[in-house]
mmCIF file of C-alpha atoms and ligand atoms in Angstrom:
data_model
loop_
_atom_site.group_PDB
_atom_site.id
_atom_site.type_symbol
_atom_site.label_atom_id
_atom_site.label_comp_id
_atom_site.label_asym_id
_atom_site.label_seq_id
_atom_site.Cartn_x
_atom_site.Cartn_y
_atom_site.Cartn_z
ATOM 1 C CA SER A 473 4.593 5.988 4.449
ATOM 2 C CA CYS A 474 1.132 6.273 3.003
ATOM 3 C CA ILE A 475 -1.175 9.265 2.980
ATOM 4 C CA ARG A 476 -4.728 8.695 4.150
ATOM 5 C CA ASP A 477 -7.729 10.913 3.750
ATOM 6 C CA LYS A 478 -9.997 11.315 6.757
ATOM 7 C CA LYS A 479 -12.364 8.621 5.561
ATOM 8 C CA SER A 480 -9.822 5.863 5.070
ATOM 9 C CA PRO A 481 -8.799 3.849 8.108
ATOM 10 C CA LYS A 482 -5.295 3.209 9.367
ATOM 11 C CA ASN A 483 -6.262 -0.154 10.859
ATOM 12 C CA ILE A 484 -8.912 -2.718 9.932
ATOM 13 C CA ILE A 485 -10.309 -5.274 12.364
ATOM 14 C CA PHE A 486 -12.653 -7.854 10.830
ATOM 15 C CA LEU A 487 -14.594 -10.033 13.265
ATOM 16 C CA ILE A 488 -16.205 -13.197 11.905
ATOM 17 C CA GLY A 489 -18.861 -15.011 13.896
ATOM 18 C CA ASP A 490 -18.730 -18.392 12.166
ATOM 19 C CA GLY A 491 -22.307 -19.509 11.560
ATOM 20 C CA MET A 492 -23.781 -16.275 12.966
ATOM 21 C CA GLY A 493 -27.107 -15.360 11.410
ATOM 22 C CA VAL A 494 -29.618 -12.785 12.639
ATOM 23 C CA ASP A 495 -31.176 -15.259 15.078
ATOM 24 C CA GLN A 496 -27.770 -16.019 16.635
ATOM 25 C CA VAL A 497 -27.229 -12.273 17.094
ATOM 26 C CA TYR A 498 -30.680 -11.857 18.602
ATOM 27 C CA ALA A 499 -30.055 -14.826 20.906
ATOM 28 C CA ALA A 500 -26.945 -13.019 22.207
ATOM 29 C CA LEU A 501 -28.956 -9.809 22.605
ATOM 30 C CA THR A 502 -31.596 -11.691 24.592
ATOM 31 C CA ALA A 503 -29.104 -13.605 26.747
ATOM 32 C CA LYS A 504 -27.376 -10.284 27.512
ATOM 33 C CA LYS A 505 -30.749 -8.767 28.519
ATOM 34 C CA GLY A 506 -30.700 -6.265 25.688
ATOM 35 C CA ASN A 507 -27.082 -5.122 25.935
ATOM 36 C CA LEU A 508 -25.748 -6.110 22.518
ATOM 37 C CA GLU A 509 -22.309 -4.612 21.803
ATOM 38 C CA MET A 510 -22.813 -4.993 18.034
ATOM 39 C CA ALA A 511 -25.673 -2.490 18.368
ATOM 40 C CA ARG A 512 -23.050 0.232 18.938
ATOM 41 C CA CYS A 513 -22.220 0.069 15.205
ATOM 42 C CA PRO A 514 -24.002 2.814 13.242
ATOM 43 C CA ILE A 515 -23.889 0.921 9.949
ATOM 44 C CA THR A 516 -25.650 -2.378 9.271
ATOM 45 C CA GLY A 517 -25.989 -4.478 6.149
ATOM 46 C CA PHE A 518 -26.547 -7.972 4.824
ATOM 47 C CA VAL A 519 -24.104 -10.345 3.162
ATOM 48 C CA LYS A 520 -24.929 -13.016 0.562
ATOM 49 C CA THR A 521 -22.814 -16.067 1.246
ATOM 50 C CA ASP A 522 -23.252 -18.544 -1.664
ATOM 51 C CA ALA A 523 -20.162 -20.382 -2.969
ATOM 52 C CA ALA A 524 -19.076 -20.707 -6.626
ATOM 53 C CA ASP A 525 -20.346 -24.278 -6.834
ATOM 54 C CA ASN A 526 -23.054 -24.357 -4.189
ATOM 55 C CA TYR A 527 -26.042 -22.343 -3.000
ATOM 56 C CA ILE A 528 -24.859 -23.071 0.555
ATOM 57 C CA THR A 529 -21.249 -22.248 1.396
ATOM 58 C CA ASP A 530 -18.849 -23.966 3.744
ATOM 59 C CA SER A 531 -16.339 -22.052 5.861
ATOM 60 C CA ALA A 532 -13.452 -22.590 3.416
ATOM 61 C CA ALA A 533 -15.228 -20.976 0.449
ATOM 62 C CA GLY A 534 -16.649 -18.365 2.832
ATOM 63 C CA ALA A 535 -13.205 -17.440 4.163
ATOM 64 C CA THR A 536 -11.788 -17.406 0.624
ATOM 65 C CA ALA A 537 -14.474 -14.925 -0.455
ATOM 66 C CA PHE A 538 -13.656 -12.598 2.462
ATOM 67 C CA ALA A 539 -9.881 -13.051 2.130
ATOM 68 C CA THR A 540 -9.492 -12.831 -1.666
ATOM 69 C CA GLY A 541 -12.636 -11.264 -3.161
ATOM 70 C CA THR A 542 -13.285 -14.357 -5.281
ATOM 71 C CA LYS A 543 -16.021 -16.968 -4.901
ATOM 72 C CA THR A 544 -14.650 -20.487 -4.982
ATOM 73 C CA ASN A 545 -15.850 -24.052 -4.475
ATOM 74 C CA ASN A 546 -16.606 -25.480 -1.056
ATOM 75 C CA GLY A 547 -13.560 -26.986 0.616
ATOM 76 C CA LEU A 548 -10.954 -24.882 -1.244
ATOM 77 C CA LEU A 549 -8.689 -22.428 0.572
ATOM 78 C CA SER A 550 -7.771 -19.324 -1.457
ATOM 79 C CA ILE A 551 -7.567 -21.306 -4.666
ATOM 80 C CA GLY A 552 -10.044 -20.380 -7.409
ATOM 81 C CA PRO A 553 -12.576 -22.807 -8.905
ATOM 82 C CA PHE A 554 -10.180 -23.319 -11.827
ATOM 83 C CA GLY A 555 -7.158 -23.986 -9.616
ATOM 84 C CA ASP A 556 -5.581 -20.542 -9.690
ATOM 85 C CA THR A 557 -3.857 -19.245 -6.556
ATOM 86 C CA LEU A 558 -5.640 -16.226 -5.079
ATOM 87 C CA GLN A 559 -3.664 -13.615 -3.157
ATOM 88 C CA THR A 560 -5.086 -13.098 0.331
ATOM 89 C CA LEU A 561 -5.673 -9.942 2.342
ATOM 90 C CA ILE A 562 -2.908 -10.979 4.770
ATOM 91 C CA GLU A 563 -0.461 -11.375 1.866
ATOM 92 C CA ILE A 564 -1.530 -8.076 0.300
ATOM 93 C CA ALA A 565 -1.303 -6.263 3.646
ATOM 94 C CA GLU A 566 2.188 -7.656 4.260
ATOM 95 C CA LEU A 567 3.312 -6.593 0.753
ATOM 96 C CA ASN A 568 2.115 -3.090 1.610
ATOM 97 C CA GLY A 569 4.020 -2.961 4.885
ATOM 98 C CA LEU A 570 1.061 -3.410 7.213
ATOM 99 C CA ALA A 571 1.180 -5.564 10.323
ATOM 100 C CA THR A 572 -1.188 -8.561 10.298
ATOM 101 C CA GLY A 573 -2.852 -10.965 12.691
ATOM 102 C CA LEU A 574 -5.285 -13.871 13.030
ATOM 103 C CA VAL A 575 -7.097 -14.938 16.213
ATOM 104 C CA ALA A 576 -9.592 -17.822 16.466
ATOM 105 C CA THR A 577 -11.346 -20.075 18.959
ATOM 106 C CA SER A 578 -10.657 -23.077 16.702
ATOM 107 C CA LYS A 579 -7.356 -24.510 15.544
ATOM 108 C CA ILE A 580 -5.542 -21.633 13.843
ATOM 109 C CA THR A 581 -5.213 -24.033 10.880
ATOM 110 C CA HIS A 582 -9.019 -24.439 10.654
ATOM 111 C CA ALA A 583 -10.858 -23.217 7.542
ATOM 112 C CA THR A 584 -11.710 -19.637 8.522
ATOM 113 C CA PRO A 585 -8.250 -18.413 9.596
ATOM 114 C CA ALA A 586 -6.637 -20.745 7.036
ATOM 115 C CA GLY A 587 -8.439 -18.975 4.197
ATOM 116 C CA TYR A 588 -6.398 -15.868 4.997
ATOM 117 C CA ILE A 589 -2.979 -17.526 4.893
ATOM 118 C CA SER A 590 -3.087 -20.821 3.006
ATOM 119 C CA HIS A 591 -3.591 -21.983 -0.551
ATOM 120 C CA ASN A 592 -4.795 -25.560 -0.523
ATOM 121 C CA ILE A 593 -7.150 -27.818 -2.442
ATOM 122 C CA SER A 594 -8.537 -29.078 0.873
ATOM 123 C CA ARG A 595 -9.328 -27.434 4.188
ATOM 124 C CA ASP A 596 -8.519 -30.805 5.778
ATOM 125 C CA ASN A 597 -4.767 -30.673 4.934
ATOM 126 C CA TYR A 598 -3.943 -29.210 8.343
ATOM 127 C CA GLU A 599 -0.208 -29.984 8.274
ATOM 128 C CA GLU A 600 0.219 -28.274 4.895
ATOM 129 C CA ILE A 601 -1.837 -25.329 6.139
ATOM 130 C CA ALA A 602 0.467 -25.002 9.188
ATOM 131 C CA LEU A 603 3.461 -24.867 6.814
ATOM 132 C CA ASP A 604 1.812 -21.961 4.978
ATOM 133 C CA PHE A 605 2.117 -19.844 8.142
ATOM 134 C CA LEU A 606 5.889 -19.936 7.515
ATOM 135 C CA LYS A 607 5.442 -18.587 3.978
ATOM 136 C CA THR A 608 4.110 -15.246 5.222
ATOM 137 C CA ASP A 609 5.375 -12.522 7.511
ATOM 138 C CA ILE A 610 2.255 -12.567 9.713
ATOM 139 C CA ASP A 611 2.979 -10.839 13.025
ATOM 140 C CA VAL A 612 0.483 -12.413 15.441
ATOM 141 C CA PHE A 613 -1.571 -15.591 15.359
ATOM 142 C CA ILE A 614 -3.368 -17.118 18.329
ATOM 143 C CA GLY A 615 -5.642 -20.163 18.511
ATOM 144 C CA GLY A 616 -5.475 -23.933 18.903
ATOM 145 C CA GLY A 617 -3.801 -26.454 16.606
ATOM 146 C CA ARG A 618 -0.357 -26.892 18.222
ATOM 147 C CA ASN A 619 -0.166 -30.511 17.012
ATOM 148 C CA ASN A 620 -0.359 -29.356 13.378
ATOM 149 C CA PHE A 621 2.898 -27.465 14.011
ATOM 150 C CA GLU A 622 4.693 -29.941 16.266
ATOM 151 C CA VAL A 623 3.283 -33.474 15.898
ATOM 152 C CA ARG A 624 3.622 -33.964 12.164
ATOM 153 C CA THR A 625 4.019 -36.840 9.738
ATOM 154 C CA ASP A 626 7.114 -35.099 8.273
ATOM 155 C CA SER A 627 8.679 -34.830 11.777
ATOM 156 C CA LEU A 628 9.310 -31.099 11.324
ATOM 157 C CA ASN A 629 8.854 -28.912 14.392
ATOM 158 C CA LEU A 630 7.427 -25.704 12.967
ATOM 159 C CA SER A 631 7.518 -24.000 16.369
ATOM 160 C CA ASP A 632 11.325 -24.320 16.379
ATOM 161 C CA ILE A 633 11.423 -22.703 12.927
ATOM 162 C CA LEU A 634 9.107 -19.932 14.146
ATOM 163 C CA ARG A 635 11.436 -19.289 17.106
ATOM 164 C CA GLN A 636 14.407 -19.068 14.712
ATOM 165 C CA ARG A 637 12.419 -16.382 12.913
ATOM 166 C CA ASN A 638 12.009 -14.379 16.119
ATOM 167 C CA TYR A 639 8.473 -15.403 16.998
ATOM 168 C CA ASN A 640 7.569 -15.720 20.642
ATOM 169 C CA VAL A 641 5.879 -19.138 20.671
ATOM 170 C CA VAL A 642 3.601 -19.594 23.688
ATOM 171 C CA TYR A 643 1.365 -22.441 24.790
ATOM 172 C CA ASP A 644 -1.118 -20.927 27.206
ATOM 173 C CA ILE A 645 -3.022 -17.737 27.921
ATOM 174 C CA GLU A 646 -0.523 -16.657 30.601
ATOM 175 C CA GLY A 647 2.130 -16.875 27.891
ATOM 176 C CA VAL A 648 0.016 -14.656 25.636
ATOM 177 C CA LYS A 649 -0.321 -12.097 28.454
ATOM 178 C CA SER A 650 3.454 -12.081 29.046
ATOM 179 C CA ILE A 651 4.421 -10.913 25.551
ATOM 180 C CA THR A 652 4.554 -7.128 25.188
ATOM 181 C CA GLN A 653 6.279 -6.675 21.827
ATOM 182 C CA GLY A 654 7.441 -8.542 18.738
ATOM 183 C CA LYS A 655 5.933 -11.444 16.856
ATOM 184 C CA LEU A 656 3.653 -13.894 18.602
ATOM 185 C CA ALA A 657 2.523 -17.429 17.778
ATOM 186 C CA GLY A 658 -0.001 -18.517 20.407
ATOM 187 C CA LEU A 659 -0.617 -22.244 19.986
ATOM 188 C CA LEU A 660 -2.749 -22.596 23.082
ATOM 189 C CA TYR A 661 -4.203 -26.085 22.637
ATOM 190 C CA PRO A 662 -3.034 -29.303 20.927
ATOM 191 C CA ASP A 663 -6.257 -29.396 18.909
ATOM 192 C CA HIS A 664 -9.301 -27.098 19.133
ATOM 193 C CA PRO A 665 -9.782 -24.842 22.167
ATOM 194 C CA PRO A 666 -12.612 -26.049 24.424
ATOM 195 C CA LYS A 667 -16.060 -24.510 24.577
ATOM 196 C CA TYR A 668 -16.373 -21.185 26.411
ATOM 197 C CA THR A 669 -18.298 -22.983 29.147
ATOM 198 C CA GLU A 670 -15.814 -25.862 29.408
ATOM 199 C CA GLY A 671 -12.587 -24.063 30.250
ATOM 200 C CA ARG A 672 -11.795 -21.648 27.431
ATOM 201 C CA ASN A 673 -13.039 -18.767 29.583
ATOM 202 C CA ASP A 674 -11.735 -15.377 28.386
ATOM 203 C CA MET A 675 -9.205 -16.785 25.888
ATOM 204 C CA LEU A 676 -10.782 -14.936 22.938
ATOM 205 C CA GLU A 677 -10.931 -11.579 24.704
ATOM 206 C CA VAL A 678 -7.380 -11.782 26.064
ATOM 207 C CA SER A 679 -6.020 -12.996 22.716
ATOM 208 C CA ALA A 680 -7.888 -10.398 20.643
ATOM 209 C CA LEU A 681 -6.783 -7.507 22.873
ATOM 210 C CA LYS A 682 -3.178 -8.766 22.951
ATOM 211 C CA ALA A 683 -3.181 -8.965 19.147
ATOM 212 C CA VAL A 684 -4.433 -5.374 18.948
ATOM 213 C CA GLU A 685 -1.796 -4.232 21.484
ATOM 214 C CA LEU A 686 1.053 -5.892 19.576
ATOM 215 C CA LEU A 687 -0.122 -4.809 16.109
ATOM 216 C CA ASP A 688 -0.860 -1.226 17.151
ATOM 217 C CA ILE A 689 2.871 -0.726 17.868
ATOM 218 C CA TYR A 690 3.457 -0.609 14.095
ATOM 219 C CA GLU A 691 3.084 2.916 12.681
ATOM 220 C CA SER A 692 2.048 1.545 9.281
ATOM 221 C CA GLY A 693 -1.323 0.259 10.511
ATOM 222 C CA PHE A 694 -2.644 -3.291 10.662
ATOM 223 C CA PHE A 695 -5.173 -5.841 9.455
ATOM 224 C CA LEU A 696 -6.525 -8.251 12.082
ATOM 225 C CA MET A 697 -9.125 -11.007 11.676
ATOM 226 C CA ILE A 698 -10.771 -12.306 14.871
ATOM 227 C CA GLU A 699 -13.047 -15.335 14.682
ATOM 228 C CA GLY A 700 -15.675 -16.618 17.097
ATOM 229 C CA SER A 701 -15.300 -20.087 15.610
ATOM 230 C CA GLN A 702 -17.654 -22.133 17.734
ATOM 231 C CA ILE A 703 -20.976 -20.336 17.187
ATOM 232 C CA ASP A 704 -21.002 -22.610 14.125
ATOM 233 C CA TRP A 705 -20.400 -25.719 16.204
ATOM 234 C CA GLY A 706 -23.341 -24.941 18.477
ATOM 235 C CA GLY A 707 -25.433 -24.952 15.282
ATOM 236 C CA HIS A 708 -23.980 -28.227 13.996
ATOM 237 C CA ASP A 709 -24.631 -29.791 17.401
ATOM 238 C CA LYS A 710 -28.183 -28.338 17.453
ATOM 239 C CA ASP A 711 -27.269 -27.136 20.948
ATOM 240 C CA SER A 712 -28.872 -23.780 21.691
ATOM 241 C CA GLU A 713 -27.042 -23.274 25.021
ATOM 242 C CA TYR A 714 -23.670 -23.898 23.351
ATOM 243 C CA LEU A 715 -24.554 -21.528 20.507
ATOM 244 C CA VAL A 716 -25.734 -18.772 22.859
ATOM 245 C CA ALA A 717 -22.664 -18.968 25.143
ATOM 246 C CA GLU A 718 -20.383 -18.696 22.103
ATOM 247 C CA ALA A 719 -22.371 -15.816 20.578
ATOM 248 C CA VAL A 720 -22.280 -13.942 23.917
ATOM 249 C CA ASP A 721 -18.498 -14.462 24.207
ATOM 250 C CA PHE A 722 -18.077 -13.149 20.655
ATOM 251 C CA ASP A 723 -20.256 -10.097 21.307
ATOM 252 C CA ASN A 724 -18.315 -9.290 24.495
ATOM 253 C CA VAL A 725 -15.109 -9.277 22.435
ATOM 254 C CA VAL A 726 -16.810 -7.042 19.850
ATOM 255 C CA GLY A 727 -17.418 -4.594 22.702
ATOM 256 C CA LYS A 728 -13.731 -4.549 23.712
ATOM 257 C CA ILE A 729 -12.683 -4.023 20.086
ATOM 258 C CA LEU A 730 -15.174 -1.161 19.692
ATOM 259 C CA ASP A 731 -13.761 0.400 22.887
ATOM 260 C CA PHE A 732 -10.319 0.360 21.233
ATOM 261 C CA ALA A 733 -11.663 1.746 17.948
ATOM 262 C CA GLU A 734 -13.501 4.565 19.738
ATOM 263 C CA LYS A 735 -10.321 5.674 21.488
ATOM 264 C CA ASP A 736 -8.143 5.150 18.420
ATOM 265 C CA GLY A 737 -10.346 6.961 15.883
ATOM 266 C CA GLU A 738 -8.483 5.508 12.876
ATOM 267 C CA THR A 739 -9.722 1.925 13.019
ATOM 268 C CA LEU A 740 -12.466 0.434 10.848
ATOM 269 C CA VAL A 741 -14.294 -2.416 12.587
ATOM 270 C CA VAL A 742 -16.431 -4.785 10.486
ATOM 271 C CA ILE A 743 -18.393 -7.649 12.044
ATOM 272 C CA SER A 744 -20.092 -10.326 9.972
ATOM 273 C CA ALA A 745 -20.372 -14.077 9.374
ATOM 274 C CA ASP A 746 -19.314 -16.536 6.710
ATOM 275 C CA HIS A 747 -22.784 -18.166 6.724
ATOM 276 C CA GLU A 748 -25.606 -19.127 9.063
ATOM 277 C CA THR A 749 -25.534 -22.555 10.752
ATOM 278 C CA GLY A 750 -28.427 -24.671 11.951
ATOM 279 C CA GLY A 751 -31.323 -22.818 10.382
ATOM 280 C CA TYR A 752 -31.607 -21.510 13.912
ATOM 281 C CA SER A 753 -34.864 -19.898 14.919
ATOM 282 C CA ILE A 754 -35.827 -18.260 18.207
ATOM 283 C CA ILE A 755 -39.337 -19.412 19.118
ATOM 284 C CA GLY A 756 -39.454 -18.054 22.652
ATOM 285 C CA GLY A 757 -37.558 -16.237 25.346
ATOM 286 C CA ASP A 758 -37.451 -13.298 27.706
ATOM 287 C CA ILE A 759 -35.154 -10.266 27.495
ATOM 288 C CA LYS A 760 -35.697 -9.536 31.227
ATOM 289 C CA THR A 761 -34.431 -12.953 32.341
ATOM 290 C CA GLY A 762 -32.122 -13.635 29.405
ATOM 291 C CA GLU A 763 -33.880 -16.880 28.555
ATOM 292 C CA VAL A 764 -33.630 -18.011 24.904
ATOM 293 C CA GLN A 765 -35.573 -20.866 23.313
ATOM 294 C CA GLY A 766 -34.076 -21.782 19.961
ATOM 295 C CA VAL A 767 -34.783 -24.601 17.519
ATOM 296 C CA PHE A 768 -32.819 -25.890 14.557
ATOM 297 C CA THR A 769 -34.092 -26.789 11.106
ATOM 298 C CA THR A 770 -30.808 -28.387 9.948
ATOM 299 C CA GLY A 771 -27.542 -29.699 11.392
ATOM 300 C CA ASP A 772 -25.639 -27.979 8.601
ATOM 301 C CA HIS A 773 -25.293 -24.494 7.167
ATOM 302 C CA SER A 774 -28.202 -22.616 5.647
ATOM 303 C CA ALA A 775 -28.356 -20.345 2.616
ATOM 304 C CA VAL A 776 -29.732 -17.204 4.237
ATOM 305 C CA MET A 777 -28.024 -13.805 4.142
ATOM 306 C CA VAL A 778 -26.037 -12.930 7.263
ATOM 307 C CA PRO A 779 -25.909 -9.588 9.084
ATOM 308 C CA LEU A 780 -23.007 -7.135 8.973
ATOM 309 C CA PHE A 781 -22.141 -4.339 11.411
ATOM 310 C CA ALA A 782 -19.556 -1.621 10.770
ATOM 311 C CA TYR A 783 -17.965 1.161 12.812
ATOM 312 C CA GLY A 784 -15.301 3.752 12.080
ATOM 313 C CA PRO A 785 -13.747 5.438 9.043
ATOM 314 C CA GLY A 786 -15.087 3.850 5.847
ATOM 315 C CA ALA A 787 -17.933 2.049 7.625
ATOM 316 C CA GLU A 788 -20.659 3.699 5.520
ATOM 317 C CA GLN A 789 -19.718 1.731 2.389
ATOM 318 C CA PHE A 790 -20.893 -1.499 4.061
ATOM 319 C CA SER A 791 -24.630 -0.685 4.223
ATOM 320 C CA GLY A 792 -27.156 -2.522 2.064
ATOM 321 C CA ILE A 793 -27.126 -6.011 0.588
ATOM 322 C CA GLN A 794 -23.707 -7.110 -0.646
ATOM 323 C CA GLU A 795 -21.810 -10.188 -1.777
ATOM 324 C CA ASN A 796 -19.292 -11.766 0.620
ATOM 325 C CA THR A 797 -16.644 -10.967 -2.002
ATOM 326 C CA ASP A 798 -17.560 -7.251 -1.798
ATOM 327 C CA ILE A 799 -16.223 -7.126 1.772
ATOM 328 C CA PHE A 800 -12.700 -7.811 0.484
ATOM 329 C CA HIS A 801 -12.922 -5.121 -2.196
ATOM 330 C CA LYS A 802 -14.348 -2.512 0.175
HETATM 331 MG MG1 MG B 1088 -14.561 -21.114 11.267
HETATM 332 ZN ZN1 ZN B 1089 -19.950 -25.152 9.920
#
């Protein structure tokens, strides 16, 4: 057992809004008519997101920075720019007896969650990334990407291996709801989950709260990463309505997580982004009606700093301007 002072948290929940800059946050605030859950956090800061080899990061280098505390080249997953393997927060937490989890609205093998569990020279090696889930003792993971585990060029069925290792493997949100203890692999879609507005509904909220419920059973404490993956895709598509719906879904989940942290009192909640996407800019709108008019200056990521929000024991160390790698060390 470990001894904690009052300022060090028992649990850490890190929420990543992929592609979520200040304008994406303000779009959610506007669409929610002023009721932004992130605003409940007393500590705010900014995060510099550049990669080792590029002024503008991708999600693989961004996840690696958060997961390992080291800046790497775009496309690499928790491998350094010189090819060295970088230990991830999930691996370190497991070594220290903590429970761990990953939840995403993309394939669970996609770059952001993959950065926490895989070591690969390419974010596109989805089948190899799926295999890396078997090399850890992660307790809960929920997202899409079932085909990367079950429809593979090597003919392995990784779900069968997970079941042999006492994971509950479920394929839909009702399955997620039905599990009340033990390990959980939620492979809810063959590929990526759909958009919030096209059938995903409350998948992120249900999955995030189930992960918290299952991980909170462990007395040792837990580390959980929750990603709103598709805010980024709204930016790539230059689709303001898509972006806003995803940012609102993410903020609603932030609210549920803050509700848990308030009751728990020993949980640090940090909310940030790996980078901004779309060079998104709000040029009009109305907080009374929730209308947002946004334009895009690029179909890719931008270089700008992203916002950070923190709540709970240890939150105060996250104020100011910091590197993405600082988040890991803090
Ligand atoms: Mg992502
Ligand atoms: Zn992107």
